Every structure is written in structure tokens, then in C-alpha cells.
Short mmCIF file of C-alpha atoms in Angstrom, two decimals:
data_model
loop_
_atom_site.label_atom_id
_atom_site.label_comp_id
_atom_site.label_asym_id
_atom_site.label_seq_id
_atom_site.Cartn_x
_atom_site.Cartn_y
_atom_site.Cartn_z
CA UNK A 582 8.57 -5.00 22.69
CA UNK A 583 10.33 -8.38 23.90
CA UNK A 584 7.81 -8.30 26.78
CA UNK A 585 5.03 -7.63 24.47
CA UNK A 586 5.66 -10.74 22.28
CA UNK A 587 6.81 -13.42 24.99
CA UNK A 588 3.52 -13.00 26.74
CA UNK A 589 0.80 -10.96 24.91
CA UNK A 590 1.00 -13.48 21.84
CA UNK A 591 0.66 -16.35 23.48
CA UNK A 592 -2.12 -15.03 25.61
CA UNK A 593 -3.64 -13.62 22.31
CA UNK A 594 -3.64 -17.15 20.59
CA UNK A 595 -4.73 -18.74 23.47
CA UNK A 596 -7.82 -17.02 24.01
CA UNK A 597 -8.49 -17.39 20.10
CA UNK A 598 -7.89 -21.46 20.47
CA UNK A 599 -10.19 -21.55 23.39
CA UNK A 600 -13.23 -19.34 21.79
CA UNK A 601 -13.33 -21.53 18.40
CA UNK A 602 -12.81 -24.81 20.34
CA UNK A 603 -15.58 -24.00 22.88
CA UNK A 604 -18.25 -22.56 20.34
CA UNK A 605 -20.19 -25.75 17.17
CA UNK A 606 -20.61 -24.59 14.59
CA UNK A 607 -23.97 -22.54 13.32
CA UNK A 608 -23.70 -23.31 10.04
CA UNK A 609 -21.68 -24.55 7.14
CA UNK A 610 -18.44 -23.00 6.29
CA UNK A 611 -18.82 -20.56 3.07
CA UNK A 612 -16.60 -20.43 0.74
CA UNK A 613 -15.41 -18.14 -2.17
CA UNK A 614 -13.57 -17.64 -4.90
CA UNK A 615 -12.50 -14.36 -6.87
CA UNK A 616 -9.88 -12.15 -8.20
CA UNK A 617 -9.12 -10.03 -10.99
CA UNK A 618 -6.75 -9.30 -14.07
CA UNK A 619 -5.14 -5.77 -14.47
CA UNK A 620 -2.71 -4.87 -17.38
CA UNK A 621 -1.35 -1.29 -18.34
CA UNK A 622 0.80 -0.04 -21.02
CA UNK A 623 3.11 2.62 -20.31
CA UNK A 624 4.49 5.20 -22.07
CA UNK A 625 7.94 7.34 -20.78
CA UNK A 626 10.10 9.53 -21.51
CA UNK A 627 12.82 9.89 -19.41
CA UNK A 628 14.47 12.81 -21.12
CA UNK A 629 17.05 10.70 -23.62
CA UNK A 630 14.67 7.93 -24.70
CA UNK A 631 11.18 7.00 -25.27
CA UNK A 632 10.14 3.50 -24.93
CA UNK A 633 6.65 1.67 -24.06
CA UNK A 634 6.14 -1.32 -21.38
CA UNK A 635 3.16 -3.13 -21.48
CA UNK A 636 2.58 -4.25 -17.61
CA UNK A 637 1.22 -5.78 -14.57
CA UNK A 638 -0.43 -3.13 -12.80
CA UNK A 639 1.45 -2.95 -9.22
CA UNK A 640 -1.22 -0.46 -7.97
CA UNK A 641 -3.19 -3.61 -7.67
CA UNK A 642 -1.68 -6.36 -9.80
CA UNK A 643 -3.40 -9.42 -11.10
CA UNK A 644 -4.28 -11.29 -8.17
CA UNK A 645 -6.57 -14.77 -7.02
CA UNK A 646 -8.23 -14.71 -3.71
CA UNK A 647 -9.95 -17.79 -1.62
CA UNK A 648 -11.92 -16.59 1.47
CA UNK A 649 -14.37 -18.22 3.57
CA UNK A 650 -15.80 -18.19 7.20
CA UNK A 651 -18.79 -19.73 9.29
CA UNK A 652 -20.55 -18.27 12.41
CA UNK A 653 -20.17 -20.00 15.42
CA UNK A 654 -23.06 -20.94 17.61
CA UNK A 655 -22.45 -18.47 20.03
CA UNK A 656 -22.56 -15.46 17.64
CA UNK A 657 -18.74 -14.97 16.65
CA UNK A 658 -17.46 -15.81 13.38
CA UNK A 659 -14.32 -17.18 12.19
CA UNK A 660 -12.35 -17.22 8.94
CA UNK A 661 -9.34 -17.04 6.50
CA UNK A 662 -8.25 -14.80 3.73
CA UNK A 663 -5.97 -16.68 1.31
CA UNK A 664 -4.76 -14.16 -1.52
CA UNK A 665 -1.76 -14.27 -4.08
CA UNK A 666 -0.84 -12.18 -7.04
CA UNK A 667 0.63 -13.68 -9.77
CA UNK A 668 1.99 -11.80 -13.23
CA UNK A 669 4.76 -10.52 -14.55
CA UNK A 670 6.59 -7.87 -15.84
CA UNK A 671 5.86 -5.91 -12.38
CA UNK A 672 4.88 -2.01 -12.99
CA UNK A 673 6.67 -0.59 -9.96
CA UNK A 674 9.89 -2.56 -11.88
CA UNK A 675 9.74 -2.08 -15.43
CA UNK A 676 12.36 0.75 -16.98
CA UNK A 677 12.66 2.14 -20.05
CA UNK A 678 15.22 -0.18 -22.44
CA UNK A 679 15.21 -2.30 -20.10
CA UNK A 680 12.95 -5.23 -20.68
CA UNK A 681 15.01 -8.21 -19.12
CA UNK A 682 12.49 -8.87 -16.67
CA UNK A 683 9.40 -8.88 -19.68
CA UNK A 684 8.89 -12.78 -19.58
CA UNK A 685 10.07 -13.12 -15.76
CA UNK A 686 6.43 -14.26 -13.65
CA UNK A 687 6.33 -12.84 -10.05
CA UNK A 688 4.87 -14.57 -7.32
CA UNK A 689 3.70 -12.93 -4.34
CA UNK A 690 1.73 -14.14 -1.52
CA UNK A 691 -0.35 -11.13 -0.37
CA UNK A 692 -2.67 -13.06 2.58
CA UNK A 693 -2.84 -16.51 4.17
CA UNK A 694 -4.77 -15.89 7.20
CA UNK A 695 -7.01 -16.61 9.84
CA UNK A 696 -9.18 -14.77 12.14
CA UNK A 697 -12.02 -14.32 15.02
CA UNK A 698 -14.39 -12.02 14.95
CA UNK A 699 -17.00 -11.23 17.34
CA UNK A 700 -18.28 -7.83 19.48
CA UNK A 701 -14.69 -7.99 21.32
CA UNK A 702 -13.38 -6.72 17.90
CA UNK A 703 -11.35 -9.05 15.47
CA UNK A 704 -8.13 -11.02 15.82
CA UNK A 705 -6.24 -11.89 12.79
CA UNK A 706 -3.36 -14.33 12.81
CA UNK A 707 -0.65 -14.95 9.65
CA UNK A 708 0.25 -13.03 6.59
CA UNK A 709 -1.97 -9.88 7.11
CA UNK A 710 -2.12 -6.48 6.20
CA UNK A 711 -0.09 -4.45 9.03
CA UNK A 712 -1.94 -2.45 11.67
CA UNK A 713 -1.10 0.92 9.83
CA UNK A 714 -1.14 -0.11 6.12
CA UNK A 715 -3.22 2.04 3.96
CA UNK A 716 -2.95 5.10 6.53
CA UNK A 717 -1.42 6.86 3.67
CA UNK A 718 -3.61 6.47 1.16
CA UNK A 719 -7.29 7.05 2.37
CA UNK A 720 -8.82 8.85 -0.99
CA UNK A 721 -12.54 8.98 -2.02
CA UNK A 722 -11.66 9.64 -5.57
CA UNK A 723 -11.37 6.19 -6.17
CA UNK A 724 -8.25 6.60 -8.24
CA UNK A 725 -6.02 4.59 -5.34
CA UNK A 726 -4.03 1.52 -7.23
CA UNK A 727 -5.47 2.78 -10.93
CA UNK A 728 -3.29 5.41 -11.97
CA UNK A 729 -3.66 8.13 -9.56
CA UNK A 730 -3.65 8.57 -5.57
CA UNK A 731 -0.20 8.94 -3.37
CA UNK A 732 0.92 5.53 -4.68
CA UNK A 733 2.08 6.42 -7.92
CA UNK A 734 5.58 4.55 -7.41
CA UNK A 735 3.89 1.24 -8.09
CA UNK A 736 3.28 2.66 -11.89
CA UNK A 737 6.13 4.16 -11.92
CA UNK A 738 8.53 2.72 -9.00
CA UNK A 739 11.51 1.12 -12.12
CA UNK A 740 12.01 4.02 -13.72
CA UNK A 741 15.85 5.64 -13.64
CA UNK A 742 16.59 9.66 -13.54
CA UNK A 743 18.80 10.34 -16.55
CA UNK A 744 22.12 12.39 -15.76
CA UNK A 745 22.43 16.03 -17.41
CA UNK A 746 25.30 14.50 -19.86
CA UNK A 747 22.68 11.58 -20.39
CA UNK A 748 24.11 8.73 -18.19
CA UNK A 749 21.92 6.57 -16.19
CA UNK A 750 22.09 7.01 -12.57
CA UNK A 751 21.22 4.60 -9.82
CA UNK A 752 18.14 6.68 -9.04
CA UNK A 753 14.83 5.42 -9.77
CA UNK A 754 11.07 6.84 -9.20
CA UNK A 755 11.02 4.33 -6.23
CA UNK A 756 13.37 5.24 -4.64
CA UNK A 757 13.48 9.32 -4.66
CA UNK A 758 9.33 8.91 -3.48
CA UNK A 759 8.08 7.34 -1.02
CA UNK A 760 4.58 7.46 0.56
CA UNK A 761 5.91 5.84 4.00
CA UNK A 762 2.52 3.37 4.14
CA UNK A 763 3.98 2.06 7.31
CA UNK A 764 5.41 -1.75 6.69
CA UNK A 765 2.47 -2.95 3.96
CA UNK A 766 1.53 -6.89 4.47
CA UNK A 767 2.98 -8.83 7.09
CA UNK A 768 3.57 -11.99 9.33
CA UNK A 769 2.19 -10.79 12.33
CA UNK A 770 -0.91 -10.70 14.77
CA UNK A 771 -3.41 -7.65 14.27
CA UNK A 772 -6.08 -6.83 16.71
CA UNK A 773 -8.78 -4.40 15.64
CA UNK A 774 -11.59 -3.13 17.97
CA UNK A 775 -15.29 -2.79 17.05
CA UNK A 776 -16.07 0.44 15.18
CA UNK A 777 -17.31 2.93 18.08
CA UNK A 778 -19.03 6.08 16.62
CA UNK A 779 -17.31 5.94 13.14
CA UNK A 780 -13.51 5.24 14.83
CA UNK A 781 -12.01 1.72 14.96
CA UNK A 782 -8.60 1.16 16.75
CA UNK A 783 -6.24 -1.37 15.55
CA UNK A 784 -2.43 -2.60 16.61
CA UNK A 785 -0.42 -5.62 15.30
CA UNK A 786 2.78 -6.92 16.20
CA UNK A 787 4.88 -8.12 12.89
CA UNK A 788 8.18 -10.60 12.54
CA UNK A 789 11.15 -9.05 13.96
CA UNK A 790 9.16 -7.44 17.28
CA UNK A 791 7.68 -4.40 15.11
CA UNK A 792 4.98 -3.04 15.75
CA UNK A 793 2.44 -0.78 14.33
CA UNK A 794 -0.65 1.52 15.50
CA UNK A 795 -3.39 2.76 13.44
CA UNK A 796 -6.82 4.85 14.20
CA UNK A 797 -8.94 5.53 11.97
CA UNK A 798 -12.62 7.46 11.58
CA UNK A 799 -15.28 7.47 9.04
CA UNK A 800 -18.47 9.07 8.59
CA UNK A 801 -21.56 9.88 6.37
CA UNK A 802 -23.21 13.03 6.10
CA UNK A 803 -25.81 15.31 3.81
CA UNK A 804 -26.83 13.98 0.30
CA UNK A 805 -23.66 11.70 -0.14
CA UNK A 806 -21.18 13.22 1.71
CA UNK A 807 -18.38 11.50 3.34
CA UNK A 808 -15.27 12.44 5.69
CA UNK A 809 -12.42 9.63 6.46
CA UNK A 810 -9.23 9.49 8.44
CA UNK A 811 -6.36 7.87 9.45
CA UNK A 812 -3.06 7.89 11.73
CA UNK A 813 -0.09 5.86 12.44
CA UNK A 814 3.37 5.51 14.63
CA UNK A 815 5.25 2.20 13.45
CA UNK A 816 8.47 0.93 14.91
CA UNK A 817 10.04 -1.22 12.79
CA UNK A 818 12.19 -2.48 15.81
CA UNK A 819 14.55 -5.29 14.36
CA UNK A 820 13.02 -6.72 11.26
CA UNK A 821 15.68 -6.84 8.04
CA UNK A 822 18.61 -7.99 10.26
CA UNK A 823 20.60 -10.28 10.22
CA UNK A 824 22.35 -12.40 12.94
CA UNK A 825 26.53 -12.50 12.35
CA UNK A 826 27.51 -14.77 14.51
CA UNK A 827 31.20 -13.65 14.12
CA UNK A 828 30.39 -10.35 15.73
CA UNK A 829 27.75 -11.57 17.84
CA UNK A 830 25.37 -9.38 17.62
CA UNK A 831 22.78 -7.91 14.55
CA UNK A 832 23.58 -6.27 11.61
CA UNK A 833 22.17 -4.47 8.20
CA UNK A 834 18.98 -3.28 10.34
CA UNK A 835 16.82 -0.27 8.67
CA UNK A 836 15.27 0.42 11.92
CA UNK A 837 12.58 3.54 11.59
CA UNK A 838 9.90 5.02 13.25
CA UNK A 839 6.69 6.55 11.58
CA UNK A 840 4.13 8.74 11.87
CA UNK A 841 1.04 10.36 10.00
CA UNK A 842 -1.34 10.19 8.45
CA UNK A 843 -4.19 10.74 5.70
CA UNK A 844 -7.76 12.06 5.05
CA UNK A 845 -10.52 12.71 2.15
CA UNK A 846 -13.20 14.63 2.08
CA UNK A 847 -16.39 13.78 -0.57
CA UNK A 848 -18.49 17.33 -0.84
CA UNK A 849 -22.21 15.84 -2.16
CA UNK A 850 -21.73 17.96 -5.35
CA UNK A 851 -18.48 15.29 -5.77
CA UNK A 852 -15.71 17.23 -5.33
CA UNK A 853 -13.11 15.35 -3.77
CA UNK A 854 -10.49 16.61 -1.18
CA UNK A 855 -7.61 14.41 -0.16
CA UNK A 856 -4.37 14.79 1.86
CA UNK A 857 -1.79 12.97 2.83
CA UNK A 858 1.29 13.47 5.37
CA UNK A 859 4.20 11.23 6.88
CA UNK A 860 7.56 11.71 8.77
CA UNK A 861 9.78 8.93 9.17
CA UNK A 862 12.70 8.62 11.53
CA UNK A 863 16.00 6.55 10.78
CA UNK A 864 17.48 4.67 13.41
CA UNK A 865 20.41 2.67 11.98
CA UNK A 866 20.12 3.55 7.78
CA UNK A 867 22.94 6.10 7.05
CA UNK A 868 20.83 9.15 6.97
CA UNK A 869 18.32 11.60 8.96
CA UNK A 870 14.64 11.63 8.70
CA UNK A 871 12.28 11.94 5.61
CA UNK A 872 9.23 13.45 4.62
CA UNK A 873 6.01 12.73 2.13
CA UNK A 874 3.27 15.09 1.82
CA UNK A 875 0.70 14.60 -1.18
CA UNK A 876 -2.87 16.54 -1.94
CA UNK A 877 -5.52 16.15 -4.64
CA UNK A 878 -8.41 17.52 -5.85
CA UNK A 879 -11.18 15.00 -7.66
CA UNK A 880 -14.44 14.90 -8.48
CA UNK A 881 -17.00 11.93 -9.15
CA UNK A 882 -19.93 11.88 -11.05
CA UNK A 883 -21.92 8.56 -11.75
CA UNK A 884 -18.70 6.05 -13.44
CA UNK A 885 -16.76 8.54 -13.67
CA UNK A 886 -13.81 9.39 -11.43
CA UNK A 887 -10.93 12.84 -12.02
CA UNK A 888 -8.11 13.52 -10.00
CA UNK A 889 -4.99 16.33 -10.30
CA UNK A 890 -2.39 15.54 -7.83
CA UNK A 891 0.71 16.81 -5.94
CA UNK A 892 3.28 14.88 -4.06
CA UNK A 893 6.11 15.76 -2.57
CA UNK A 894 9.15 13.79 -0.75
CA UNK A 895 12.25 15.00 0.93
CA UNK A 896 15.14 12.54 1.44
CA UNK A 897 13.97 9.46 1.01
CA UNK A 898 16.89 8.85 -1.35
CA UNK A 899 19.52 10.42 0.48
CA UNK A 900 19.48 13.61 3.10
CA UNK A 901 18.85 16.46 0.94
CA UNK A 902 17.11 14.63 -2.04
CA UNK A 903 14.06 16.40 -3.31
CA UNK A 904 11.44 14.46 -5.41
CA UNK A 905 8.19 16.25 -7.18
CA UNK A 906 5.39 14.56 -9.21
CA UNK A 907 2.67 16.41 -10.84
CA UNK A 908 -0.38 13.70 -12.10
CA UNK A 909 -3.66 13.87 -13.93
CA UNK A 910 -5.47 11.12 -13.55
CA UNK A 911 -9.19 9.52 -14.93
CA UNK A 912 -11.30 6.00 -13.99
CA UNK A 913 -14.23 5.21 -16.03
CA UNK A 914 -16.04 2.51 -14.78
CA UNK A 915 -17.26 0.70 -18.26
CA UNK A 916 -19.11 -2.12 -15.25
CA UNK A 917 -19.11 -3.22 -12.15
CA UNK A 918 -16.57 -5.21 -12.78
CA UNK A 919 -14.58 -4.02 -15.27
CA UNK A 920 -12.28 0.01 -14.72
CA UNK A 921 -10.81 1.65 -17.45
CA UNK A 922 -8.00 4.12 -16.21
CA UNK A 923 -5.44 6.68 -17.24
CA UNK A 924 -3.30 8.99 -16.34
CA UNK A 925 -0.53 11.47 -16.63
CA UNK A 926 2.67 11.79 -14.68
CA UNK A 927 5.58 14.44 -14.66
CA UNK A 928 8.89 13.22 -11.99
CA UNK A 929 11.23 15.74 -11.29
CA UNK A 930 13.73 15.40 -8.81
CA UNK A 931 17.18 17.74 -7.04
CA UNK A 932 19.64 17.03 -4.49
CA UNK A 933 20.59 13.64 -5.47
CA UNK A 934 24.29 14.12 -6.08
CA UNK A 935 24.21 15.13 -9.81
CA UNK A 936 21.60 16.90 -11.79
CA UNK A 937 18.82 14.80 -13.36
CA UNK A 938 16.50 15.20 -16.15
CA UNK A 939 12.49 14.94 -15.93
CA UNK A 940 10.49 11.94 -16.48
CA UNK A 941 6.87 12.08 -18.49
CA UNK A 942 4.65 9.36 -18.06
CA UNK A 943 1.64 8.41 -19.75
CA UNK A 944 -0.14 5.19 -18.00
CA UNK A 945 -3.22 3.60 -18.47
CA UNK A 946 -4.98 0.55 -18.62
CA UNK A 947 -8.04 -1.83 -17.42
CA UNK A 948 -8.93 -4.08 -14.37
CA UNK A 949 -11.56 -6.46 -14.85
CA UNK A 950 -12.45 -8.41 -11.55
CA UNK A 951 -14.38 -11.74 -11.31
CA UNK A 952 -16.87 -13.20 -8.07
#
């Protein structure tokens, strides 16, 4: 992977420098503006108390986005995506008495990017979604991000397993699951190739020489139908250490290697069918290999979206830990801009050094999105 980044980005940036500097502009640059508010409230019991947190939607939190781009006179296009979310009192962090971090604003810069784009494929360069995020979560339900989908630890991600004799332990939803979605947005160079027959190829190389590959197919068929997939292997190579100079050499690395994938099938009567499957290898973390495998059955009709979901993960908290949620979710779409959501959420988890109680959650909420 050294090799790879002393000579392939340099080449890539090079060629990107030459193509905009040799190509006027076609037209003038367009420019836009949008973004969206989303606030839940949610409900949870986690077996000893009952409290209710009124929340930024992690799933997809409040958010304000600047794009723009202009075509080029010789038929390629170029761009940036400029995106940050800003809120507080975080879904994925919020636990129950615990409401410290209530007035505490989060800021966090999803995209600042720019890219080419012609019928050689697309080059994007800065803070950009990874090669293989979202392989995980491919879902025609529509429920992705609003209450339902393999996601579920951003509604739910704060939350601590209670102890049989009622003490709090240091597990949380968060960390027991784990959908493995590869290494989410990064600082990194993505390359994706035109779409050929319903399959597009992509591969980026992130900070700390990871590196990720993706493929993914889509297609239409009878009356509505639609079939999607996608794959992955990351290596997360060196990124998280840190240099010690007194040993000479890095340290704290949580090197892993990933791979699998997702699908969804949308029958035209609406019935949705939707899987989801990863495997992740530790290098250097303190324990094995882990596992997440999800499936759900939904159905859409006109605004209306249903989903009942399984997901299961295997040591993601420690080797041997067992994590199992059982949701119900619903999406209403009152507009085109505006998704009413919610959903229902049972956590149960084993093997994590002491016996645990279950979590219920109830979760719902509304996204209204502007431009």
C-alpha cells in the first residue's frame, strides 16, 4: 500500500490538475444550497429505569450542505460537495439518566470535497465517503437512517446493558452491534468507474494507507421492480496509530480487514427483501474476528414504508459476545420533504462477562429537508 500512495496519488492528482486546467469553462458554475432538520424522542427501558431523550437523529442528523459544479467545454464536469451536521444531544450517544451531554452541540464535518467527472468515471479528492461505505446497508424499504434498517446503533448506539443485580456495565448498544459499514467518511481519494450494465466499480485510498473496495449492481425490472447489491474488502492498514517515538515504532493500531456485503430486493406488489452480511478480521485489537448478519422484510405502498427486522452480531464487544435486536419499524411520508418515522426496538445481548438485562426502545420522530 506504500507503493500505491507514493505514486498512484500523485499520478491521480496530476491527471485531475491537467484535465480542469486544459478544458474553459461551458458555463457558469451552479450553485446550491440545502439541508434538513431531524429530531426524535426516545423512549427506553433498560430493565431498571425508564427515562425519555429527546434527540438529534444520528441515522441522519441535522445537517447543511453547499454543492455546486460546472461542465467543462470539453464535456467533463467538475465540482465540490461541502456538507456538515450540526446538533446536539447525538442519538447514537444519549443514555438513559444520563443527560450530561443534553445542551452539548456536536460538530461534524461530513464532506468538503472536490471532484472530476467525465466518461473515464469520477475522481473525488478530500473528505469523502469511503469506497465501501454504505455496502452494508443497501435497503429498498426506505427505512435506512429513520428508525429501521441495519443501522439501528445510531438510535440506539448510548445506551448501557444493565447487570442482573442492576449495576451499570460498560456495555452499550454500540458497542455489542456493529454493522461493519467498512470505515464511513474519510480523507482520502475515491475513484469510481462509469456504471457498465447496472455495476459500477469503485476503490479509494484513505489517511493512514487504508484502503477500501466496493462493487456494486443495480437494476430495474417488471412493473416497479428493483434488485441492488453490494460488496466490500477494506484494510484498514495503519490508520488510529500513533507514532511513540520512545519505542520507535507505532502503537494503539485497530488494524482489520473486511468483507461483505448487502442486497434488497423490491417485488412490484412492494414487498421488500433485504439482507445484510459482514466478517471482519482483527489484526492488532485484542481479540479474533466478528460477525454481523441482519434481514428484513418491508413493504411500500404509495407514502408509506413497513419494515420487521433481525440483526445479529457476534463479538464485536469481546470474543464470545452475542448481541440480538428485534425492530418494527414505519415511515410515512406526510411530503416530499417532510418523513414522519417510528419504530420499535428490543436489545438483548450474552457472553459479555456478566449477565445483562434487555433493553426496549420506542423511537420516533420527523425529518423535514429544505432545497
Amino acid at each position: 500500500m506504500r507503493s500505491i500512495n507514493k505514486y498512484v496519488l500523485p499520478s491521480a492528482v496530476s491527471l485531475i490538475t491537467a484535465m480542469g486546467v486544459a478544458a474553459p469553462a461551458a458555463q457558469a458554475f451552479d450553485f446550491k444550497v440545502s439541508g434538513q432538520v431531524d429530531r426524535a424522542v426516545s423512549v427506553v427501558d433498560n430493565g431498571k429505569n425508564t427515562d425519555v431523550g429527546f434527540v438529534d437523529n444520528t441515522g441522519s442528523n441535522t445537517r447543511f450542505r453547499f454543492t455546486g459544479d460546472q461542465m467543462m467545454s470539453n464535456g467533463m464536469k467538475v465540482g465540490f460537495d461541502y456538507e456538515i451536521g450540526l446538533g446536539n444531544n447525538a442519538s447514537a450517544s444519549w443514555d438513559v439518566k444520563n443527560s450530561g451531554n443534553e445542551q452539548s452541540t456536536f460538530l461534524d464535518n461530513r464532506q468538503a470535497n472536490i471532484y472530476l467527472e467525465g466518461n473515464f468515471g469520477r475522481f473525488t479528492l478530500g473528505k469523502v465517503d469511503g469506497a465501501a461505505n454504505a455496502t452494508s446497508e443497501v435497503d429498498y424499504s426506505g427505512l435506512t437512517y429513520l428508525s429501521g434498517g441495519v443501522d439501528f446503533a445510531d438510535y440506539a448506539g448510548g445506551l448501557s446493558f444493565i447487570s442482573k443485580d442492576g449495576q451499570v456495565t460498560s456495555a452499550k448498544v454500540g458497542k455489542v452491534f456493529n454493522e461493519f459499514d467498512a470505515l464511513s467518511r474519510q480523507n482520502a481519494i475515491r475513484y469510481d468507474s462509469p456504471t457498465f450494465n447496472g455495476t459500477t466499480l469503485s476503490a479509494s485510498v484513505d489517511s493512514g494507507h487504508a484502503y477500501e473496495l466496493a462493487a456494486r449492481y443495480a437494476t430495474d425490472f417488471a412493473r416497479g421492480g428493483k434488485f441492488a447489491v453490494a460488496a466490500d474488502y477494506v484494510d484498514s492498514q495503519n490508520q488510529g496509530e500513533k507514532y511513540d517515538p520512545k519505542k520507535s515504532l507505532y502503537v494503539n493500531g485497530h488494524r482489520f480487514r473486511e468483507m461483505g456485503g448487502s442486497a434488497s430486493l423490491l417485488l412490484p406488489s412492494g414487498i421488500v427483501f433485504t439482507v445484510s452480511g459482514k466478517h471482519r478480521d482483527f489484526v492488532r485489537y485484542g481479540k479474533n474476528s466478528a460477525n454481523n448478519y441482519f434481514a428484513g422484510i418491508g413493504y411500500v405502498k404509495g407514502n408509506n414504508h413497513f419494515q420487521v427486522n433481525y440483526d445479529r452480531t457476534d463479538g464485536a464487544y469481546m470474543d464470545g459476545s452475542k448481541g440480538n435486536q428485534y425492530g418494527l419499524a414505519y415511515r410515512r411520508d406526510w411530503t416530499k420533504s417532510i418523513q414522519l418515522y417510528a419504530s420499535y426496538h428490543l436489545y438483548t445481548a450474552s457472553g459479555l462477562g456478566t449477565g445483562v438485562k434487555d433493553i426496549n426502545q420506542i423511537y420516533t420522530g420527523v425529518r423535514l429537508k429544505f432545497m
